[in-house]
Short mmCIF file of N, CA, C and O in Angstrom, two decimals:
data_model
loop_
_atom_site.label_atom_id
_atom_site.label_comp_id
_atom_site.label_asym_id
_atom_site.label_seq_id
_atom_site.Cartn_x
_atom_site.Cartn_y
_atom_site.Cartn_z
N UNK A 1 -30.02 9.34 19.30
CA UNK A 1 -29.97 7.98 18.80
C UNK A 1 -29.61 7.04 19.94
O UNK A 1 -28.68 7.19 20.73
N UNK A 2 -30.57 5.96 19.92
CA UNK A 2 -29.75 4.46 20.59
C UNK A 2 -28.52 4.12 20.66
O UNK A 2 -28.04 4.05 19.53
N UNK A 3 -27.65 3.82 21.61
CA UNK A 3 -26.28 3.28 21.89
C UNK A 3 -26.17 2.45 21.11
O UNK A 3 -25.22 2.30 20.35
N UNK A 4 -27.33 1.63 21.20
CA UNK A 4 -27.30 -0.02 21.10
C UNK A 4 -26.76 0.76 18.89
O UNK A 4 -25.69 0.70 18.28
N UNK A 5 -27.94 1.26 18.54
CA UNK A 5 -27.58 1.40 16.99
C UNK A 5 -26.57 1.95 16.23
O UNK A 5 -26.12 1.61 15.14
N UNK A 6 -26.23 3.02 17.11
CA UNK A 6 -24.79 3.56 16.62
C UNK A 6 -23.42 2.54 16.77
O UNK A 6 -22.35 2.76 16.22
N UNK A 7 -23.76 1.15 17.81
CA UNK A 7 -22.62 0.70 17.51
C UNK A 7 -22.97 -0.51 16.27
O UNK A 7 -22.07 -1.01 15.59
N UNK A 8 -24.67 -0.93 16.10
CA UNK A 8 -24.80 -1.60 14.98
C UNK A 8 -24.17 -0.90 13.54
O UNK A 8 -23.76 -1.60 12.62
N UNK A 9 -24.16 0.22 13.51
CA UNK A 9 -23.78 0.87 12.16
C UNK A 9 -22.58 1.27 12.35
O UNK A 9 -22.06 1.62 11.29
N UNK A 10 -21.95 1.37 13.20
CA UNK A 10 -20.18 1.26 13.41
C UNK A 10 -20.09 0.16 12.60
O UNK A 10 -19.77 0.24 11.41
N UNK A 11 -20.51 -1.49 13.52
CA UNK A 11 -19.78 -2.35 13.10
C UNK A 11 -20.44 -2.78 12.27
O UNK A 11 -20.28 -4.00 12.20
N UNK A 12 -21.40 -2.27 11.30
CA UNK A 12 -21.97 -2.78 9.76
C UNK A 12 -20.72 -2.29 8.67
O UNK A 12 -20.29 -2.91 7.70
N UNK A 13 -20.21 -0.66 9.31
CA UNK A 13 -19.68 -0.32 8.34
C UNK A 13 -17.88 -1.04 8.20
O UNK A 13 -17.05 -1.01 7.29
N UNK A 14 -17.86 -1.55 9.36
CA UNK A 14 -16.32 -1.81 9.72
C UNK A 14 -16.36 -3.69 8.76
O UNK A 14 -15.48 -4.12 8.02
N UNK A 15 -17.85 -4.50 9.21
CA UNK A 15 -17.70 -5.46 8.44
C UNK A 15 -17.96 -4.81 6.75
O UNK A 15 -17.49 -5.71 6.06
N UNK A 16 -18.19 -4.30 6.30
CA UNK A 16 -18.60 -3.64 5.10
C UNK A 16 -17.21 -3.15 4.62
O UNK A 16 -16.87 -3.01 3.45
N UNK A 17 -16.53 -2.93 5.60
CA UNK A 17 -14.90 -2.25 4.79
C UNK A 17 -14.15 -3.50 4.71
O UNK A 17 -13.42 -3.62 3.73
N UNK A 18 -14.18 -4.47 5.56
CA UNK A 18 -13.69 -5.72 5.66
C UNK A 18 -13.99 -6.96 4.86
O UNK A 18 -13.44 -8.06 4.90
N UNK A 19 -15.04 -6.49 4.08
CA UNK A 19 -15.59 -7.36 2.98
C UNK A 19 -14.80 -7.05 1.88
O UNK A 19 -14.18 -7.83 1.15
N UNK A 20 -14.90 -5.36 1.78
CA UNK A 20 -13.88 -5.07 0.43
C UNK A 20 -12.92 -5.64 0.46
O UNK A 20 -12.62 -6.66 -0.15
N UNK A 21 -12.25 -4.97 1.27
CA UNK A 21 -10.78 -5.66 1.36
C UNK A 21 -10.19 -7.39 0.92
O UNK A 21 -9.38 -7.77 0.08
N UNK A 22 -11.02 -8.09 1.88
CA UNK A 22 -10.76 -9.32 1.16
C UNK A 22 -11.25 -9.54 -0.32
O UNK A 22 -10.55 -10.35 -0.93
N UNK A 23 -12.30 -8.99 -1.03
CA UNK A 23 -12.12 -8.88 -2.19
C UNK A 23 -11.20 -8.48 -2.65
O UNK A 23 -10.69 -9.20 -3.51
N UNK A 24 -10.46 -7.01 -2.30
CA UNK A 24 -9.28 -6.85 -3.32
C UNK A 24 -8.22 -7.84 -3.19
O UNK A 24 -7.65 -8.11 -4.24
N UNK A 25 -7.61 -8.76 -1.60
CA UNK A 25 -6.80 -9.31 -1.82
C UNK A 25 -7.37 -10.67 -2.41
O UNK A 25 -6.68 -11.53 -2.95
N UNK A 26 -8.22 -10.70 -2.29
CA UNK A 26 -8.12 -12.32 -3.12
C UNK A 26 -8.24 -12.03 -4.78
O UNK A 26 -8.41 -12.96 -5.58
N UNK A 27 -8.13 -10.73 -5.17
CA UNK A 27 -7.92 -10.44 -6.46
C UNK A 27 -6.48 -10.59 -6.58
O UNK A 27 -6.02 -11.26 -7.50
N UNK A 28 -5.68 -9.97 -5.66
CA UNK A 28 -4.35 -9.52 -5.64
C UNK A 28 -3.52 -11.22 -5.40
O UNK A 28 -2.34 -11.55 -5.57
N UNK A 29 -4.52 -11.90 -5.01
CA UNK A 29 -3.70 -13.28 -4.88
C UNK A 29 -3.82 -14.06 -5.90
O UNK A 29 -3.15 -15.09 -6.06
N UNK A 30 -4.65 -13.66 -6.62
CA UNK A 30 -5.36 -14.79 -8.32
C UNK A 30 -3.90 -13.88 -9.06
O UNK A 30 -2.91 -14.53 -9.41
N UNK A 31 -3.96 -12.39 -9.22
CA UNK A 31 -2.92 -12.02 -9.99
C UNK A 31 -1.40 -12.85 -10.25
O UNK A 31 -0.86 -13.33 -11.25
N UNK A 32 -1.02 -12.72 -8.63
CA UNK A 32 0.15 -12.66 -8.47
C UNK A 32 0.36 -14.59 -8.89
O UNK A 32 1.41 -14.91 -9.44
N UNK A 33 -0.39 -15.39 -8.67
CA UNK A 33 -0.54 -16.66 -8.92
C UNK A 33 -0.53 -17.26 -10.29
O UNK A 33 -0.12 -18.38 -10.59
N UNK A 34 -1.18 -16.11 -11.28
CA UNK A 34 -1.42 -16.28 -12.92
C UNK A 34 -0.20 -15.06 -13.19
O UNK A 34 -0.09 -14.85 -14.40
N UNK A 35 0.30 -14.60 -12.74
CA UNK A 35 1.81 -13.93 -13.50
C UNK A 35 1.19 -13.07 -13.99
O UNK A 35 1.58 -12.65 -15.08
N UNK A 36 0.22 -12.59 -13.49
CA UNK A 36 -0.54 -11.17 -14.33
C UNK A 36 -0.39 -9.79 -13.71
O UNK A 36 -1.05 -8.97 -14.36
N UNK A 37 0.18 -9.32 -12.78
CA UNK A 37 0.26 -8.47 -11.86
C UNK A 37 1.72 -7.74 -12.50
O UNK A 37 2.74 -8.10 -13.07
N UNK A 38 1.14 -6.57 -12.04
CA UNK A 38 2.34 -5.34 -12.77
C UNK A 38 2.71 -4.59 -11.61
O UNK A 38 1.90 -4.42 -10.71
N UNK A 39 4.02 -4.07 -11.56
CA UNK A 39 4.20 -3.19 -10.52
C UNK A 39 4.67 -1.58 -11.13
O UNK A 39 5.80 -1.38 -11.57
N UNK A 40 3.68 -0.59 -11.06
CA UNK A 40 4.00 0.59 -11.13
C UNK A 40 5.50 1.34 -10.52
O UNK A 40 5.98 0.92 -9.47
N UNK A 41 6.00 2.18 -11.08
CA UNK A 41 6.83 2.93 -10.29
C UNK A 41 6.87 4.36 -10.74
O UNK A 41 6.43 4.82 -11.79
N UNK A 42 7.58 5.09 -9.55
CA UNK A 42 7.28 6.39 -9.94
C UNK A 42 8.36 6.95 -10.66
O UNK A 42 8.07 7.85 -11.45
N UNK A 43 9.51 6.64 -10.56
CA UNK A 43 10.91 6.78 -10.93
C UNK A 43 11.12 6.53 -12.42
O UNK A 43 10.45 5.74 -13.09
N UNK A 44 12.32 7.42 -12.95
CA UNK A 44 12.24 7.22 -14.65
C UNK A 44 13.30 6.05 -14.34
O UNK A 44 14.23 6.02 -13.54
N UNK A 45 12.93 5.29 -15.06
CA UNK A 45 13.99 4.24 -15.30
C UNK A 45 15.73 4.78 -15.89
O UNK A 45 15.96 5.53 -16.84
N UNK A 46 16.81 4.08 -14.87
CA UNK A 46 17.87 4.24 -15.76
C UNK A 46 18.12 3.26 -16.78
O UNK A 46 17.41 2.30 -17.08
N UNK A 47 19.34 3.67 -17.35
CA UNK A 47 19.61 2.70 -18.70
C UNK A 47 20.86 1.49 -18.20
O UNK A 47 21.40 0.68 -18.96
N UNK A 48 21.09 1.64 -16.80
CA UNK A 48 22.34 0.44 -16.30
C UNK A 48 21.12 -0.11 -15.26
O UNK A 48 21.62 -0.66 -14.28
N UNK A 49 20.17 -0.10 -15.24
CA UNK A 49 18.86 -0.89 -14.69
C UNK A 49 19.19 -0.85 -13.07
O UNK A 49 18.58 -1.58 -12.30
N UNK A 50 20.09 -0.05 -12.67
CA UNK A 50 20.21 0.17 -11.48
C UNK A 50 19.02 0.98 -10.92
O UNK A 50 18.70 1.70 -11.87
N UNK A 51 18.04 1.31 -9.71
CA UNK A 51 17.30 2.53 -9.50
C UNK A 51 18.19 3.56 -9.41
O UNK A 51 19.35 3.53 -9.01
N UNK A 52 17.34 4.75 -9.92
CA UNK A 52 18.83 5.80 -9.53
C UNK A 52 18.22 6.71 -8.07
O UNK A 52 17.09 6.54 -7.61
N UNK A 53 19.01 7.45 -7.65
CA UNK A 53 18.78 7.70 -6.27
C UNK A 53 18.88 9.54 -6.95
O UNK A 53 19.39 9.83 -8.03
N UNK A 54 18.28 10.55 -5.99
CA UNK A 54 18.10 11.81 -6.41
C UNK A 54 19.04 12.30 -6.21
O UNK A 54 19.86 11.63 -5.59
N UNK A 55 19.41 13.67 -6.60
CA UNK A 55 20.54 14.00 -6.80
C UNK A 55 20.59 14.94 -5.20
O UNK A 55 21.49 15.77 -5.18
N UNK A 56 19.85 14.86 -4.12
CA UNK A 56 19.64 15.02 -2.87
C UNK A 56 20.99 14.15 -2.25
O UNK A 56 22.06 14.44 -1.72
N UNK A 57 20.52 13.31 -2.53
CA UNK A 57 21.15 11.47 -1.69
C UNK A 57 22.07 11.62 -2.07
O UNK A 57 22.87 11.66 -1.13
N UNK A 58 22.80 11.82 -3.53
CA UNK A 58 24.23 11.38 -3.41
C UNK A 58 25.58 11.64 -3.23
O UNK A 58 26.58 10.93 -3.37
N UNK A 59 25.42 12.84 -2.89
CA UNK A 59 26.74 13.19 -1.87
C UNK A 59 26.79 13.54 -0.35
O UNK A 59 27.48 14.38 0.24
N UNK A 60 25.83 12.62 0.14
CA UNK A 60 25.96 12.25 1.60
C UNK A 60 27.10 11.85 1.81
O UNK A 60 27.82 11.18 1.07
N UNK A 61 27.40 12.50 3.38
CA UNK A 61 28.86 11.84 3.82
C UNK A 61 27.91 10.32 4.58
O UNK A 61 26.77 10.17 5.02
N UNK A 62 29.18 9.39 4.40
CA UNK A 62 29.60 8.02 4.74
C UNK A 62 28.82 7.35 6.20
O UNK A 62 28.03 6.44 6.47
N UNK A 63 29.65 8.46 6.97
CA UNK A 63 28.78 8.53 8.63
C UNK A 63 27.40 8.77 8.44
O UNK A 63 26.69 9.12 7.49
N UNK A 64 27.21 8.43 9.82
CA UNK A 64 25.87 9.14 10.62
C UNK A 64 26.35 10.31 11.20
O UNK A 64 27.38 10.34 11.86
N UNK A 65 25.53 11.41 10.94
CA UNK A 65 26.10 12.56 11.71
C UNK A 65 27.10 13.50 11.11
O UNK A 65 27.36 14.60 11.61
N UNK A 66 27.73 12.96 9.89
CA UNK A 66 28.69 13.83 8.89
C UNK A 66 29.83 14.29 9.66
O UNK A 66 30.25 15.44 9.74
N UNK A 67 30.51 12.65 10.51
CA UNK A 67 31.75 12.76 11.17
C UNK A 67 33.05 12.23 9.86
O UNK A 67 34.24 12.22 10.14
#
C-alpha cells in the first residue's frame, strides 16, 4: 500500500473517533444542563449516607509506612 493512503485512513479513522466523541459530550452537556443525568455507582449504599469503605481499608494504621 501507498504511504500517502495509510496515513489518509489513519487520519479518517482518528477524525471519525473524534466526531463520536463530541457527539457524546455534547449529549453529556444537554444532560447535565436539563438536570437529567444520573450517576451510577458500584457500591451498596449505606443507611448513614456516608460511602462505606471495604472492610480491607479500615484498620489501616494512621501513618505511612505503619510507624
Amino acid at each position: 500500500m501507498n504511504q500517502t493512503t495509510i496515513v489518509a485512513i489513519v487520519l479518517g479513522v482518528l477524525v471519525l473517533i473524534a466526531a463520536v466523541q463530541a457527539f457524546q459530550f455534547s449529549q453529556i452537556k444537554s444532560q447535565l444542563g436539563s438536570g437529567t443525568a444520573t450517576v451510577q455507582t458500584t457500591a451498596a449504599p449505606s443507611s448513614s449516607g456516608a460511602p462505606s469503605v471495604p472492610a480491607s481499608l479500615q484498620n489501616l494504621p494512621q501513618m505511612v509506612g505503619g510507624c
